[in-house]
């Protein structure tokens, strides 16, 4: 049966842990520090289990690392140019932790705070609700932001991530999950096949800030509209690949409707493991683990980078009395 185990009764200390299992033996282990997914074991085509996310063996390693392994990202995923934005005529200065820019919520983002955990069981799965209140002024953001992130491991072999946030002052919000996936369980991901449901992407400048325009992927190394090896074109002489030192770009998802849409599929040919991503978000950041010798890949559902400073992008501004809601589903399977 599916179940949730909270290792520590309070589930509110940095080393408190939780384990989710489903009826098919999938197992997710996490900690309340950063809401980090430490491991996620799924079967290959022969039923052999392997951990398909990158992680560390100790809390100290997570604290000293800057790779965001498995963590919740907020208040704002990705980059904000110049570490500043304006709301209703008032300018706000954020922590600059990526050169002159603000990245993934700042120096003490949601990946470096302790979340409270409330485990639960449902008929077709098990989960944990993580909650954190970001105080007014944290990392420069206005308003108190009450945030809940729920991980549910279903008996359909899905990891469902639900986000909910409310604020008492207008502030941009853009939350995501930063797991690095390696469906082989070892080695690099250059042989993984990737499909992204996007005709367009947002080019970046030399600081990885979007230029404000969108560009077709057709005829470029960013055309993943059909399953393509991640390593097939990563060494192409392309300005965008040089700037990202590989793939580190936001894709504009093809959205014919509201709600969940299919964003991406990953296939690992040797093990047969597959991953399908569905999301309510308009964008997907594909990162090919460039600083980790391509040991894992990230598929971060999100609003576009630097949206607070880009009037042509979808708004990320959350106002009092309105709920921020987002859902992303990671569905695991196998090919023959």
Coordinates of C-alpha atoms in Angstrom, one line a residue:
X1 CA 0.0 0.0 0.0
X2 CA 0.9 3.6 -0.4
X3 CA 2.1 5.3 2.8
X4 CA 3.9 8.3 4.2
X5 CA 6.4 8.1 7.1
X6 CA 7.6 11.2 8.9
X7 CA 10.8 10.2 10.6
X8 CA 10.7 13.0 13.1
X9 CA 7.6 13.8 15.0
X10 CA 7.8 17.5 14.7
X11 CA 8.7 17.5 11.0
X12 CA 10.0 21.0 11.4
X13 CA 13.7 20.8 12.0
X14 CA 16.4 20.9 9.4
X15 CA 17.2 17.2 9.6
X16 CA 13.6 16.0 9.8
X17 CA 12.9 13.6 7.0
X18 CA 10.0 12.0 5.3
X19 CA 9.5 9.0 3.0
X20 CA 6.7 8.4 0.5
X21 CA 6.1 5.1 -1.1
X22 CA 3.4 3.9 -3.5
X23 CA 1.8 0.6 -4.3
X24 CA 4.4 -0.3 -6.9
X25 CA 7.5 0.2 -4.7
X26 CA 8.4 3.7 -5.8
X27 CA 10.1 5.6 -3.0
X28 CA 10.7 9.3 -2.5
X29 CA 12.9 10.4 0.4
X30 CA 13.1 14.1 1.4
X31 CA 14.1 16.5 4.2
X32 CA 12.4 19.6 5.5
X33 CA 15.6 21.7 4.8
X34 CA 14.8 23.3 1.5
X35 CA 11.9 20.8 0.9
X36 CA 14.7 18.8 -0.8
X37 CA 13.9 15.5 -2.6
X38 CA 17.0 13.5 -1.6
X39 CA 16.2 10.4 -3.6
X40 CA 13.5 9.0 -5.9
X41 CA 13.7 5.2 -6.7
X42 CA 11.8 4.0 -9.8
X43 CA 12.0 0.7 -11.7
X44 CA 13.5 0.1 -15.1
X45 CA 11.9 -2.1 -17.8
X46 CA 13.0 -5.3 -15.9
X47 CA 11.7 -4.0 -12.5
X48 CA 15.1 -3.1 -11.2
X49 CA 15.0 0.0 -8.9
X50 CA 17.4 2.9 -9.1
X51 CA 17.6 6.4 -7.6
X52 CA 16.9 8.8 -10.6
X53 CA 17.7 12.1 -8.9
X54 CA 21.0 13.5 -7.8
X55 CA 21.6 14.2 -4.1
X56 CA 24.0 14.1 -1.2
X57 CA 24.4 11.7 1.7
X58 CA 24.4 14.3 4.5
X59 CA 22.7 17.6 5.4
X60 CA 26.1 19.3 5.7
X61 CA 26.7 18.6 2.0
X62 CA 23.4 20.3 1.0
X63 CA 24.2 23.3 3.1
X64 CA 27.6 23.8 1.6
X65 CA 26.5 23.1 -2.0
X66 CA 25.1 25.7 -4.4
X67 CA 23.6 23.3 -7.0
X68 CA 20.0 23.5 -5.6
X69 CA 19.8 19.6 -5.7
X70 CA 16.2 18.6 -5.3
X71 CA 15.1 21.8 -3.6
X72 CA 12.0 24.1 -3.7
X73 CA 12.9 27.3 -5.5
X74 CA 11.4 30.7 -4.5
X75 CA 10.4 33.3 -4.1
X76 CA 11.4 33.7 -7.7
X77 CA 12.8 30.9 -9.8
X78 CA 15.6 31.8 -12.3
X79 CA 17.1 35.2 -12.8
X80 CA 15.9 38.8 -12.2
X81 CA 18.1 41.3 -14.0
X82 CA 20.0 43.8 -11.9
X83 CA 18.5 42.3 -8.7
X84 CA 15.6 44.8 -8.8
X85 CA 12.1 45.3 -10.0
X86 CA 9.3 47.9 -9.6
X87 CA 5.8 47.4 -8.3
X88 CA 3.2 50.2 -8.5
X89 CA 5.9 52.8 -9.0
X90 CA 8.1 51.6 -6.1
X91 CA 11.5 50.1 -6.7
X92 CA 12.7 47.1 -4.8
X93 CA 16.3 46.0 -4.5
X94 CA 16.9 42.2 -4.1
X95 CA 20.0 40.3 -3.0
X96 CA 22.4 40.0 -5.9
X97 CA 23.8 36.5 -5.8
X98 CA 24.6 35.8 -9.5
X99 CA 26.9 38.6 -10.4
X100 CA 24.7 41.7 -10.6
X101 CA 21.6 39.6 -10.8
X102 CA 19.2 37.8 -8.5
X103 CA 19.0 34.0 -8.9
X104 CA 16.6 31.5 -7.4
X105 CA 15.4 33.6 -4.6
X106 CA 18.7 35.0 -3.4
X107 CA 21.3 33.8 -0.9
X108 CA 18.7 32.5 1.5
X109 CA 16.0 31.3 -0.9
X110 CA 13.4 28.7 -0.3
X111 CA 16.1 26.1 -0.9
X112 CA 17.8 27.2 2.3
X113 CA 15.0 27.5 4.8
X114 CA 13.3 24.9 7.0
X115 CA 9.8 23.9 6.0
X116 CA 7.2 22.4 8.3
X117 CA 5.9 19.1 7.1
X118 CA 2.5 17.5 7.4
X119 CA 2.3 14.0 6.0
X120 CA -0.9 12.5 4.6
X121 CA -2.2 9.4 2.9
X122 CA -4.9 9.2 0.2
X123 CA -6.6 6.2 -1.5
X124 CA -4.3 6.2 -4.5
X125 CA -1.1 7.6 -3.0
X126 CA 0.8 9.3 -0.2
X127 CA 2.1 12.8 0.3
X128 CA 3.5 15.5 2.4
X129 CA 2.5 19.2 2.6
X130 CA 5.4 21.6 3.2
X131 CA 4.7 25.1 4.5
X132 CA 6.8 28.2 5.0
X133 CA 6.0 31.9 5.6
X134 CA 8.6 34.2 4.0
X135 CA 8.6 37.4 6.1
X136 CA 8.3 40.9 4.6
X137 CA 11.7 42.0 3.4
X138 CA 13.3 38.6 3.1
X139 CA 15.9 38.8 0.4
X140 CA 14.4 42.2 -0.5
X141 CA 10.9 41.0 -1.4
X142 CA 7.9 43.0 -0.2
X143 CA 5.1 41.4 1.9
X144 CA 4.7 38.3 4.0
X145 CA 4.3 35.3 1.6
X146 CA 2.5 32.2 3.0
X147 CA 3.6 29.2 0.9
X148 CA 2.5 25.6 0.7
X149 CA 4.2 23.0 -1.5
X150 CA 2.7 19.5 -1.6
X151 CA 4.4 16.4 -2.9
X152 CA 2.1 13.5 -3.7
X153 CA 3.4 10.1 -4.9
X154 CA 0.5 8.4 -6.6
X155 CA -0.1 4.8 -7.5
X156 CA 0.0 5.8 -11.2
X157 CA 3.8 6.3 -10.6
X158 CA 3.4 10.1 -10.7
X159 CA 5.0 12.7 -8.5
X160 CA 2.5 15.6 -8.3
X161 CA 3.9 18.9 -7.1
X162 CA 1.3 21.5 -6.1
X163 CA 2.1 25.1 -5.2
X164 CA -0.1 27.6 -3.3
X165 CA 0.9 31.0 -2.1
X166 CA -0.8 34.2 -0.7
X167 CA 0.6 37.6 0.2
X168 CA -0.3 40.7 2.1
X169 CA 1.6 43.0 -0.3
X170 CA 2.0 42.9 -4.1
X171 CA 5.0 40.9 -5.0
X172 CA 6.3 38.7 -7.8
X173 CA 6.1 35.0 -7.2
X174 CA 7.6 32.2 -9.4
X175 CA 8.0 28.8 -7.7
X176 CA 9.6 25.6 -9.1
X177 CA 11.2 22.3 -8.1
X178 CA 14.9 21.8 -8.9
X179 CA 15.5 18.1 -9.0
X180 CA 18.3 16.8 -11.3
X181 CA 17.1 13.7 -13.1
X182 CA 19.3 10.9 -14.4
X183 CA 17.0 8.0 -15.5
X184 CA 20.0 5.6 -15.9
X185 CA 20.8 6.1 -12.2
X186 CA 24.5 6.7 -13.0
X187 CA 26.8 8.2 -15.7
X188 CA 25.9 11.3 -17.7
X189 CA 22.6 12.2 -19.4
X190 CA 24.0 13.0 -22.9
X191 CA 22.5 9.8 -24.2
X192 CA 19.0 10.5 -22.8
X193 CA 16.4 11.4 -25.4
X194 CA 14.4 14.6 -24.8
X195 CA 11.3 16.0 -26.3
X196 CA 10.0 19.5 -25.4
X197 CA 6.6 20.7 -26.5
X198 CA 7.8 24.2 -27.5
X199 CA 8.1 25.9 -30.9
X200 CA 9.8 28.9 -29.3
X201 CA 12.4 29.7 -26.6
X202 CA 13.6 32.9 -25.0
X203 CA 17.2 33.8 -26.0
X204 CA 19.5 35.2 -23.4
X205 CA 22.3 37.8 -23.2
X206 CA 25.8 37.1 -21.9
X207 CA 24.5 37.2 -18.3
X208 CA 21.8 34.6 -19.1
X209 CA 19.1 37.3 -18.9
X210 CA 16.3 37.1 -21.5
X211 CA 16.6 39.6 -24.3
X212 CA 12.9 40.1 -24.2
X213 CA 12.2 38.5 -27.5
X214 CA 11.2 34.9 -28.4
X215 CA 12.8 32.9 -31.1
X216 CA 11.8 29.8 -33.1
X217 CA 13.6 26.6 -32.2
X218 CA 13.3 25.3 -35.8
X219 CA 16.7 24.9 -37.5
X220 CA 18.6 25.4 -34.2
X221 CA 20.2 23.1 -31.5
X222 CA 17.1 24.0 -29.4
X223 CA 14.7 22.1 -31.6
X224 CA 13.5 19.3 -29.3
X225 CA 10.1 19.0 -30.8
X226 CA 10.8 15.3 -31.4
X227 CA 12.9 13.0 -29.3
X228 CA 16.5 14.0 -29.7
X229 CA 19.7 13.0 -27.8
X230 CA 20.7 15.7 -25.3
X231 CA 24.3 15.3 -26.4
X232 CA 23.5 15.3 -30.2
X233 CA 24.0 19.0 -30.7
X234 CA 25.3 20.3 -27.4
X235 CA 28.7 21.0 -28.9
X236 CA 27.4 22.9 -31.8
X237 CA 29.0 26.3 -32.5
X238 CA 26.0 28.3 -31.4
X239 CA 26.0 31.6 -29.5
X240 CA 23.2 30.6 -27.2
X241 CA 24.9 27.3 -26.3
X242 CA 28.1 29.2 -25.6
X243 CA 26.4 31.6 -23.3
X244 CA 24.7 28.8 -21.4
X245 CA 27.8 26.6 -21.6
X246 CA 25.3 24.1 -22.9
X247 CA 21.6 24.1 -22.4
X248 CA 20.4 26.5 -19.7
X249 CA 17.4 28.1 -21.4
X250 CA 13.7 28.7 -21.0
X251 CA 11.3 27.1 -23.5
X252 CA 7.9 28.7 -24.4
X253 CA 5.5 25.8 -24.0
X254 CA 2.9 25.3 -26.7
X255 CA -0.3 25.9 -24.8
X256 CA -3.6 25.3 -26.6
X257 CA -5.6 25.4 -23.4
X258 CA -5.4 26.3 -19.7
X259 CA -4.6 23.7 -17.1
X260 CA -2.1 20.9 -17.4
X261 CA -0.3 20.5 -20.8
X262 CA 2.4 18.0 -21.8
X263 CA 5.7 19.9 -21.5
X264 CA 8.4 17.3 -22.0
X265 CA 9.3 13.6 -22.3
X266 CA 12.7 12.0 -21.4
X267 CA 13.6 8.5 -22.5
X268 CA 16.7 6.6 -21.3
X269 CA 17.2 3.9 -23.9
X270 CA 19.4 1.5 -21.9
X271 CA 17.1 1.1 -18.8
X272 CA 13.9 1.9 -20.6
X273 CA 12.9 4.4 -18.0
X274 CA 10.8 7.4 -19.2
X275 CA 9.7 10.6 -17.6
X276 CA 6.8 12.8 -18.8
X277 CA 6.3 16.3 -17.4
X278 CA 2.9 18.0 -17.4
X279 CA 2.5 21.5 -16.0
X280 CA 0.2 24.5 -15.7
X281 CA 3.2 26.9 -16.2
X282 CA 3.9 28.7 -19.4
X283 CA 7.6 27.9 -19.5
X284 CA 10.1 25.1 -18.9
X285 CA 13.8 25.7 -18.1
X286 CA 15.9 22.9 -19.5
X287 CA 19.3 22.7 -17.8
X288 CA 21.7 20.0 -19.0
X289 CA 23.8 19.9 -15.8
X290 CA 26.7 21.8 -17.4
X291 CA 28.6 22.5 -14.2
X292 CA 28.2 18.8 -13.1
X293 CA 29.6 17.2 -16.3
X294 CA 26.1 16.5 -17.4
X295 CA 25.4 14.1 -14.5
X296 CA 21.8 15.2 -14.4
X297 CA 19.2 17.3 -16.2
X298 CA 16.7 19.8 -14.8
X299 CA 13.2 20.5 -16.2
X300 CA 12.0 23.4 -14.2
X301 CA 8.4 24.4 -14.8
X302 CA 8.2 28.2 -14.4
X303 CA 7.2 31.6 -15.6
X304 CA 9.8 33.1 -17.8
X305 CA 13.0 34.5 -16.3
X306 CA 13.1 38.2 -15.4
X307 CA 9.4 38.5 -15.9
X308 CA 9.1 41.4 -13.5
X309 CA 11.2 43.5 -15.8
X310 CA 9.9 42.2 -19.1
X311 CA 6.5 43.7 -20.0
X312 CA 6.1 41.4 -22.9
X313 CA 6.2 38.3 -20.6
X314 CA 3.4 36.8 -18.5
X315 CA 3.0 38.7 -15.3
X316 CA 4.2 37.0 -12.1
X317 CA 2.8 39.7 -9.8
X318 CA 0.7 38.3 -6.9
X319 CA -1.6 40.7 -5.1
X320 CA -3.4 40.4 -1.8
X321 CA -6.6 38.5 -1.9
X322 CA -5.4 36.4 -4.9
X323 CA -4.0 32.9 -4.7
X324 CA -1.0 31.7 -6.6
X325 CA -1.6 28.2 -7.7
X326 CA 0.5 25.9 -9.9
X327 CA 0.9 22.2 -10.6
X328 CA 3.5 20.1 -12.2
X329 CA 3.3 16.3 -12.7
X330 CA 6.3 14.1 -13.2
X331 CA 5.1 10.7 -14.5
X332 CA 7.5 7.8 -14.6
X333 CA 7.2 4.8 -16.9
X334 CA 9.1 2.4 -19.1
X335 CA 9.5 1.6 -22.8
X336 CA 9.7 -1.9 -24.3

